[in-house]
Coordinates of C-alpha atoms and ligand atoms in Angstrom, one line a residue:
M1 CA 28.3 0.8 -20.3
R2 CA 27.6 4.2 -20.0
V3 CA 25.4 4.9 -16.9
S4 CA 22.7 8.1 -16.9
A5 CA 19.7 9.3 -15.9
G6 CA 17.2 11.8 -17.1
P7 CA 13.1 12.9 -16.2
L8 CA 10.9 10.4 -17.4
Q9 CA 9.4 11.4 -21.0
T10 CA 7.6 8.3 -21.9
P11 CA 5.0 6.9 -19.2
E12 CA 4.6 3.6 -21.2
I13 CA 8.3 2.9 -20.6
A14 CA 7.6 3.2 -16.9
Y15 CA 5.4 0.9 -17.2
D16 CA 7.1 -1.8 -18.8
I17 CA 9.9 -1.2 -16.7
A18 CA 7.4 -1.9 -13.4
A19 CA 5.8 -4.9 -14.7
A20 CA 8.9 -6.4 -15.8
T21 CA 10.5 -5.6 -12.1
A22 CA 7.5 -6.6 -10.8
H23 CA 7.4 -10.1 -12.5
H24 CA 10.2 -10.9 -11.7
D25 CA 10.5 -9.9 -7.6
C26 CA 7.0 -10.9 -7.0
P27 CA 5.5 -12.9 -9.7
D28 CA 2.3 -14.1 -7.6
I29 CA 1.2 -10.4 -7.3
P30 CA -0.9 -9.8 -10.4
F31 CA 0.8 -6.5 -11.5
Q32 CA -1.9 -3.3 -12.7
S33 CA -3.0 -2.7 -15.4
R34 CA -1.7 -1.1 -18.0
E35 CA -4.3 1.5 -17.9
N36 CA -4.2 1.9 -14.1
Y37 CA -0.8 2.4 -14.0
L38 CA -1.1 5.0 -16.8
K39 CA -3.8 6.8 -15.6
I40 CA -2.0 7.4 -12.3
L41 CA -0.6 10.5 -14.1
D42 CA -3.6 12.2 -14.7
N43 CA -5.3 11.3 -11.7
P44 CA -3.0 11.2 -8.7
P45 CA -4.1 10.8 -5.1
P46 CA -4.5 14.3 -3.6
A47 CA -1.6 15.8 -1.1
V48 CA 0.7 14.3 -2.6
T49 CA 3.2 15.1 -6.0
F50 CA 5.2 12.8 -8.0
E51 CA 8.5 13.0 -10.0
R52 CA 9.6 10.1 -12.5
H53 CA 13.3 9.7 -13.7
L54 CA 14.5 7.3 -16.1
G55 CA 17.8 5.2 -15.6
Y56 CA 19.9 4.4 -18.6
L57 CA 22.5 1.9 -19.7
D58 CA 24.1 2.9 -22.5
G59 CA 21.2 5.0 -23.4
E60 CA 18.5 2.3 -23.1
P61 CA 15.9 2.9 -20.3
V62 CA 16.9 -0.2 -17.9
G63 CA 15.8 1.8 -14.6
L64 CA 12.7 4.0 -13.1
L65 CA 13.0 6.2 -10.1
V66 CA 9.3 7.3 -8.9
L67 CA 9.4 9.9 -6.0
E68 CA 6.6 10.9 -4.2
F69 CA 6.3 14.3 -2.0
P70 CA 3.5 14.7 0.7
Q71 CA 2.5 18.5 1.2
L72 CA 0.5 18.4 3.6
D73 CA 2.1 16.4 6.3
N74 CA 5.4 14.1 6.4
L75 CA 6.8 17.9 4.7
D76 CA 10.4 15.7 5.9
V77 CA 9.9 12.6 4.0
V78 CA 10.0 11.3 0.2
W79 CA 8.6 8.0 -0.8
A80 CA 10.9 6.1 -3.5
E81 CA 10.9 3.5 -5.6
L82 CA 13.5 2.6 -6.5
L83 CA 13.6 0.0 -9.5
V84 CA 16.0 -1.4 -11.9
L85 CA 15.5 -4.7 -14.4
P86 CA 16.6 -7.9 -13.5
G87 CA 18.9 -8.2 -16.5
H88 CA 20.7 -5.0 -16.0
R89 CA 21.5 -5.0 -12.1
R90 CA 24.8 -4.5 -11.0
Q91 CA 25.9 -2.4 -13.4
G92 CA 25.9 1.3 -11.4
V93 CA 21.9 2.4 -12.9
G94 CA 20.5 2.0 -9.5
R95 CA 22.7 4.1 -8.0
A96 CA 22.8 6.6 -10.2
L97 CA 18.7 6.6 -9.4
L98 CA 19.6 6.8 -5.8
D99 CA 22.2 10.1 -6.7
V100 CA 19.0 11.9 -8.2
A101 CA 16.4 10.9 -5.6
A102 CA 19.0 12.4 -2.9
E103 CA 19.1 15.4 -5.5
R104 CA 15.9 15.9 -5.7
A105 CA 14.4 15.6 -2.0
A106 CA 17.7 18.3 -1.0
A107 CA 15.3 20.3 -3.8
H108 CA 12.1 20.0 -1.7
N109 CA 13.5 20.3 1.6
R110 CA 13.7 16.7 2.7
K111 CA 15.4 15.1 5.0
H112 CA 14.3 11.2 4.8
I113 CA 14.4 9.1 1.7
Q114 CA 12.1 5.9 2.6
A115 CA 11.8 2.7 -0.2
S116 CA 10.5 -0.6 0.3
T117 CA 12.2 -4.1 -0.7
V118 CA 11.7 -7.5 -0.2
D119 CA 13.4 -10.5 1.1
R120 CA 12.5 -13.1 -1.8
H121 CA 15.6 -12.0 -3.5
P122 CA 18.8 -10.4 -2.2
D123 CA 19.2 -7.3 -4.5
G124 CA 16.8 -4.8 -2.8
R125 CA 18.0 -5.6 0.7
A126 CA 21.9 -5.2 -0.2
F127 CA 21.5 -2.2 -2.2
A128 CA 19.8 -0.3 0.3
E129 CA 22.5 -1.4 2.7
A130 CA 25.4 -0.6 0.1
A131 CA 23.1 2.6 0.1
G132 CA 23.3 3.4 3.2
A133 CA 19.8 3.3 4.4
K134 CA 18.6 1.8 8.2
P135 CA 15.9 -0.7 8.7
G136 CA 12.9 1.2 9.8
L137 CA 10.1 -1.3 9.9
A138 CA 9.6 -5.1 9.3
E139 CA 6.8 -5.9 7.3
I140 CA 4.7 -8.9 6.7
R141 CA 2.9 -10.0 3.4
S142 CA 0.1 -11.9 3.7
R143 CA -2.6 -13.7 1.4
L144 CA -6.2 -15.2 1.8
D145 CA -6.4 -18.2 -0.3
V146 CA -11.0 -16.8 -1.1
T147 CA -11.2 -20.1 -3.1
A148 CA -10.3 -22.2 0.1
L149 CA -12.7 -20.2 2.2
D150 CA -13.6 -21.9 5.3
P151 CA -17.7 -20.7 5.7
T152 CA -18.1 -22.8 9.8
L153 CA -14.8 -21.6 10.6
L154 CA -16.1 -17.7 9.5
A155 CA -19.2 -18.3 11.0
G156 CA -17.7 -19.3 14.5
L157 CA -15.7 -16.6 14.5
R158 CA -18.4 -14.4 13.7
A159 CA -20.6 -15.8 16.1
E160 CA -17.9 -15.4 18.8
A161 CA -16.8 -12.1 17.8
E162 CA -20.8 -10.8 18.0
K163 CA -20.5 -11.7 21.6
H164 CA -18.6 -8.8 21.8
A165 CA -19.8 -6.5 19.8
A166 CA -23.5 -5.7 21.4
G167 CA -24.7 -2.5 20.4
Y168 CA -22.9 -2.1 17.0
T169 CA -24.0 -2.0 13.9
L170 CA -22.6 -2.3 10.5
R171 CA -22.7 -0.5 7.3
S172 CA -20.4 -1.6 4.1
W173 CA -20.7 0.9 0.7
L174 CA -18.6 1.2 -2.2
G175 CA -16.5 4.3 -2.4
V176 CA -16.9 7.4 -1.3
P177 CA -17.8 6.6 2.3
P178 CA -21.6 8.6 2.6
D179 CA -22.5 11.7 4.2
D180 CA -22.4 11.2 8.0
L181 CA -19.7 8.4 8.0
I182 CA -17.0 10.5 5.6
D183 CA -15.9 12.6 8.8
G184 CA -15.4 9.2 11.0
V185 CA -13.6 7.9 7.9
A186 CA -11.2 11.0 7.8
Y187 CA -10.7 10.8 11.8
L188 CA -9.8 7.2 11.6
E189 CA -7.8 7.0 8.5
G190 CA -5.9 10.0 9.8
R191 CA -4.8 8.5 13.0
L192 CA -3.4 4.9 10.9
N193 CA 0.6 6.7 11.1
A194 CA -0.2 7.1 14.5
D195 CA -1.6 3.9 15.7
A196 CA -0.1 1.3 13.7
P197 CA 3.4 0.4 14.0
S198 CA 6.2 2.6 12.2
G199 CA 9.6 1.1 14.4
D200 CA 12.4 3.4 13.2
L201 CA 10.7 5.4 10.2
T202 CA 10.4 9.2 10.5
L203 CA 6.1 9.0 10.2
E204 CA 3.6 11.7 11.2
P205 CA -0.2 11.1 11.3
E206 CA -1.5 12.4 8.0
K207 CA -3.7 15.3 8.2
M208 CA -6.8 13.8 6.6
D209 CA -10.6 15.4 6.2
A210 CA -13.3 14.5 4.2
A211 CA -12.3 16.5 1.2
R212 CA -9.2 14.5 1.1
I213 CA -10.8 11.3 1.5
R214 CA -13.4 12.0 -1.5
D215 CA -11.1 13.0 -3.6
G216 CA -8.6 10.1 -2.9
E217 CA -11.4 7.9 -3.5
L218 CA -13.0 9.5 -6.8
A219 CA -9.4 9.5 -8.5
R220 CA -8.9 5.9 -7.6
Q221 CA -12.4 5.3 -9.5
K222 CA -10.6 7.1 -12.3
R223 CA -7.4 5.0 -12.4
G224 CA -10.1 2.5 -12.3
R225 CA -9.8 1.0 -9.2
L226 CA -12.7 0.9 -6.2
S227 CA -12.6 0.1 -2.8
Y228 CA -15.4 -2.3 -0.9
Q229 CA -15.3 -0.6 3.1
T230 CA -17.3 -1.6 6.2
G231 CA -17.6 0.6 9.3
A232 CA -19.6 -0.6 12.6
L233 CA -21.4 1.9 14.8
L234 CA -21.9 3.0 17.8
G235 CA -25.6 5.3 17.8
D236 CA -24.3 7.6 14.8
R237 CA -20.9 7.3 15.5
L238 CA -18.3 4.9 13.2
A239 CA -16.4 3.5 16.1
A240 CA -13.8 0.8 13.2
W241 CA -13.8 0.9 9.9
T242 CA -12.3 -1.4 7.0
W243 CA -11.2 -1.1 3.6
I244 CA -10.3 -4.1 0.3
N245 CA -9.9 -2.3 -2.6
V246 CA -9.4 -3.4 -6.6
D247 CA -7.7 -3.2 -9.7
L248 CA -11.1 -3.3 -11.8
G249 CA -8.8 -4.8 -14.6
H250 CA -8.1 -8.1 -12.2
P251 CA -11.2 -9.7 -10.8
S252 CA -9.3 -12.2 -9.0
H253 CA -7.2 -10.2 -6.7
A254 CA -8.0 -7.9 -4.4
W255 CA -5.7 -5.7 -1.9
Q256 CA -6.7 -5.8 2.4
S257 CA -6.1 -2.4 3.4
T258 CA -6.1 -0.2 6.6
T259 CA -8.1 -1.1 9.6
I260 CA -8.4 0.8 12.7
V261 CA -10.5 0.2 15.8
D262 CA -10.7 3.8 17.5
P263 CA -9.2 3.8 20.9
G264 CA -11.8 4.1 23.0
H265 CA -13.7 0.9 21.2
R266 CA -11.2 -1.4 21.4
G267 CA -11.9 -5.0 22.8
H268 CA -14.8 -5.1 21.4
R269 CA -13.6 -7.9 18.6
L270 CA -14.5 -4.6 16.0
G271 CA -11.7 -4.8 14.0
L272 CA -12.6 -8.8 13.1
L273 CA -15.8 -8.5 12.8
V274 CA -15.4 -5.4 9.6
K275 CA -13.4 -7.5 8.4
L276 CA -15.6 -10.4 8.1
E277 CA -18.8 -8.2 7.0
N278 CA -16.2 -6.6 4.0
L279 CA -14.7 -9.8 3.1
D280 CA -18.5 -10.9 2.3
F281 CA -19.4 -7.6 1.0
V282 CA -16.7 -7.6 -1.5
H283 CA -16.5 -11.6 -2.0
G284 CA -20.8 -11.0 -3.1
H285 CA -19.7 -8.6 -5.7
R286 CA -16.2 -10.5 -6.7
P287 CA -17.2 -13.8 -7.6
A288 CA -14.1 -14.0 -9.2
L289 CA -12.0 -13.3 -6.6
E290 CA -9.6 -15.8 -5.3
A291 CA -6.6 -13.9 -3.2
I292 CA -6.3 -11.2 -1.2
D293 CA -3.0 -10.0 0.0
T294 CA -2.2 -7.3 2.9
F295 CA 0.5 -5.4 4.5
N296 CA 0.8 -5.9 8.4
A297 CA 4.2 -4.5 10.3
A298 CA 5.5 -8.0 11.4
E299 CA 4.9 -6.9 15.6
N300 CA 1.5 -5.5 15.2
T301 CA 0.7 -8.8 16.3
Y302 CA -3.3 -8.3 17.0
M303 CA -3.8 -7.5 13.7
L304 CA -1.6 -10.6 12.6
K305 CA -3.6 -12.5 15.0
V306 CA -7.1 -11.3 13.3
N307 CA -5.4 -11.8 9.6
R308 CA -4.8 -15.7 10.6
A309 CA -7.4 -16.9 12.1
M310 CA -9.4 -15.6 8.9
G311 CA -7.5 -17.8 6.9
F312 CA -4.8 -15.7 6.0
R313 CA -1.2 -16.6 5.6
A314 CA 2.3 -15.4 6.2
V315 CA 4.3 -15.5 1.9
D316 CA 7.3 -13.1 2.6
D317 CA 8.6 -10.5 4.8
W318 CA 9.4 -6.9 3.7
I319 CA 11.2 -4.0 5.3
E320 CA 10.5 -0.7 4.9
W321 CA 14.7 1.6 4.5
Q322 CA 14.8 4.5 5.5
K323 CA 18.3 6.7 4.1
D324 CA 18.4 9.9 6.3
L325 CA 20.2 13.2 4.0
Ligands
COA1 C1 17.8 -2.5 -5.3 C2 17.5 -2.3 -7.1 C3 17.4 -1.4 -7.6 C4 19.4 -2.5 -7.1 O1 19.5 -2.0 -8.8 P1 21.1 -2.1 -9.6 O2 21.2 -1.3 -10.5 O3 21.5 -3.0 -9.6 O4 21.7 -1.1 -8.1 P2 23.7 -1.1 -9.0 O5 24.3 -1.8 -9.7 O6 23.5 0.6 -8.6 O7 24.3 -1.6 -7.2 C5 24.9 -0.4 -6.1 C6 25.7 -1.3 -5.0 O8 24.4 -1.9 -4.7 C7 25.1 -3.4 -3.6 N1 24.0 -4.4 -4.3 C8 23.1 -4.5 -5.4 N2 22.6 -5.7 -5.6 C9 23.2 -6.5 -5.1 C10 23.4 -8.1 -5.1 N3 22.2 -8.8 -5.5 N4 24.3 -8.3 -3.9 C11 25.2 -7.5 -3.3 N5 25.0 -6.3 -3.7 C12 23.9 -5.9 -4.3 C13 26.4 -3.4 -4.3 O9 27.0 -3.3 -3.2 C14 26.7 -2.3 -5.5 O10 27.6 -2.0 -5.9 P3 28.5 -2.6 -6.7 O11 27.6 -3.6 -7.9 O12 29.6 -2.1 -7.0 O13 29.3 -4.0 -5.8 C15 17.9 -3.9 -8.0 O14 17.9 -5.0 -7.8 C16 16.3 -4.0 -8.1 O15 14.8 -3.3 -8.7 N6 15.6 -4.8 -7.0 C17 14.3 -5.0 -7.2 C18 13.2 -3.5 -6.7 C19 13.8 -2.9 -5.0 O16 13.7 -3.6 -4.1 N7 14.3 -1.8 -5.1 C20 13.9 -0.9 -4.1 C21 15.7 -0.9 -3.8 S1 15.7 0.5 -1.8

């Protein structure tokens, strides 16, 4: 078998490889719709550039490498997605694509390649270890079964949280944050890499501002995604914020993204409160919703405790790897 690698010519092939691999490695997560996946080519998130390469076995495309180069921060890092079709593994395609990743990283002056694996199958971890990568951060994917929500439990949690959050008000919105809140959202999102555990990964806070938040949201909408967001305010200042995002092609599924409380406002159960409010908000708009998935660092005991109280349950373990070049 002859192994080779080259630039991606036909985006459709990338989708086929990514979808087949995801179906094998994480069958319970509905994979992005084709439309959603392909639209990222013309509507990428702001402040990053992408490169895509294919891996071939005897001329047949069986592997995909997506490289994401941050442009405003984390300039030493490249984020990689490296996938080989299940039926064509252990024949050197992964290694060939890793060589491409290392070459392209060097061309962009990057010193670290970061990528994630799920522990459900041994392949990802075994490959990362063989490649000389180091585990940087252990993560847990948890799922909330929205069809089995317990309204009494949630109402009890909410009443308890509200006792600690006197004076704060809640606001929810769809998509781009309102003008009076967007700077607050940028400030909180920008804190995330500093505030959430990042283990041994080389990771610096992202340089966020209102324009980057707005452009990110508008690009997401053009890809067929939408976000549901809730903030807690003290006066006119945003003290906590959370968001859930959905692929409009998948009415039954959603992703819980960032939840963050400004350090000066911690201890008021605002993390729980904004999440409960946002759950109601998204559920009200998307009655067919069945499951919400979320990732947390395994050492993020506070967030895991909040999620567990709401009904999220751990599904699988993930590792964020880092290969230093
Ligand atoms: C990880 C992945 C890309 C590897 O692709 P691949 O084409 O099978 O990789 P290679 O054939 O080049 O394997 C290179 C080495 O990794 C190790 N390896 C890979 N899979 C392994 C497994 N299941 N068990 C033991 N070792 C394994 C071996 O040392 C192998 O060399 P060898 O076959 O000469 O012993 C593929 O399994 C995959 O797509 N997994 C799911 C996605 C994923 O986890 N990607 C992130 C990787 S950081």
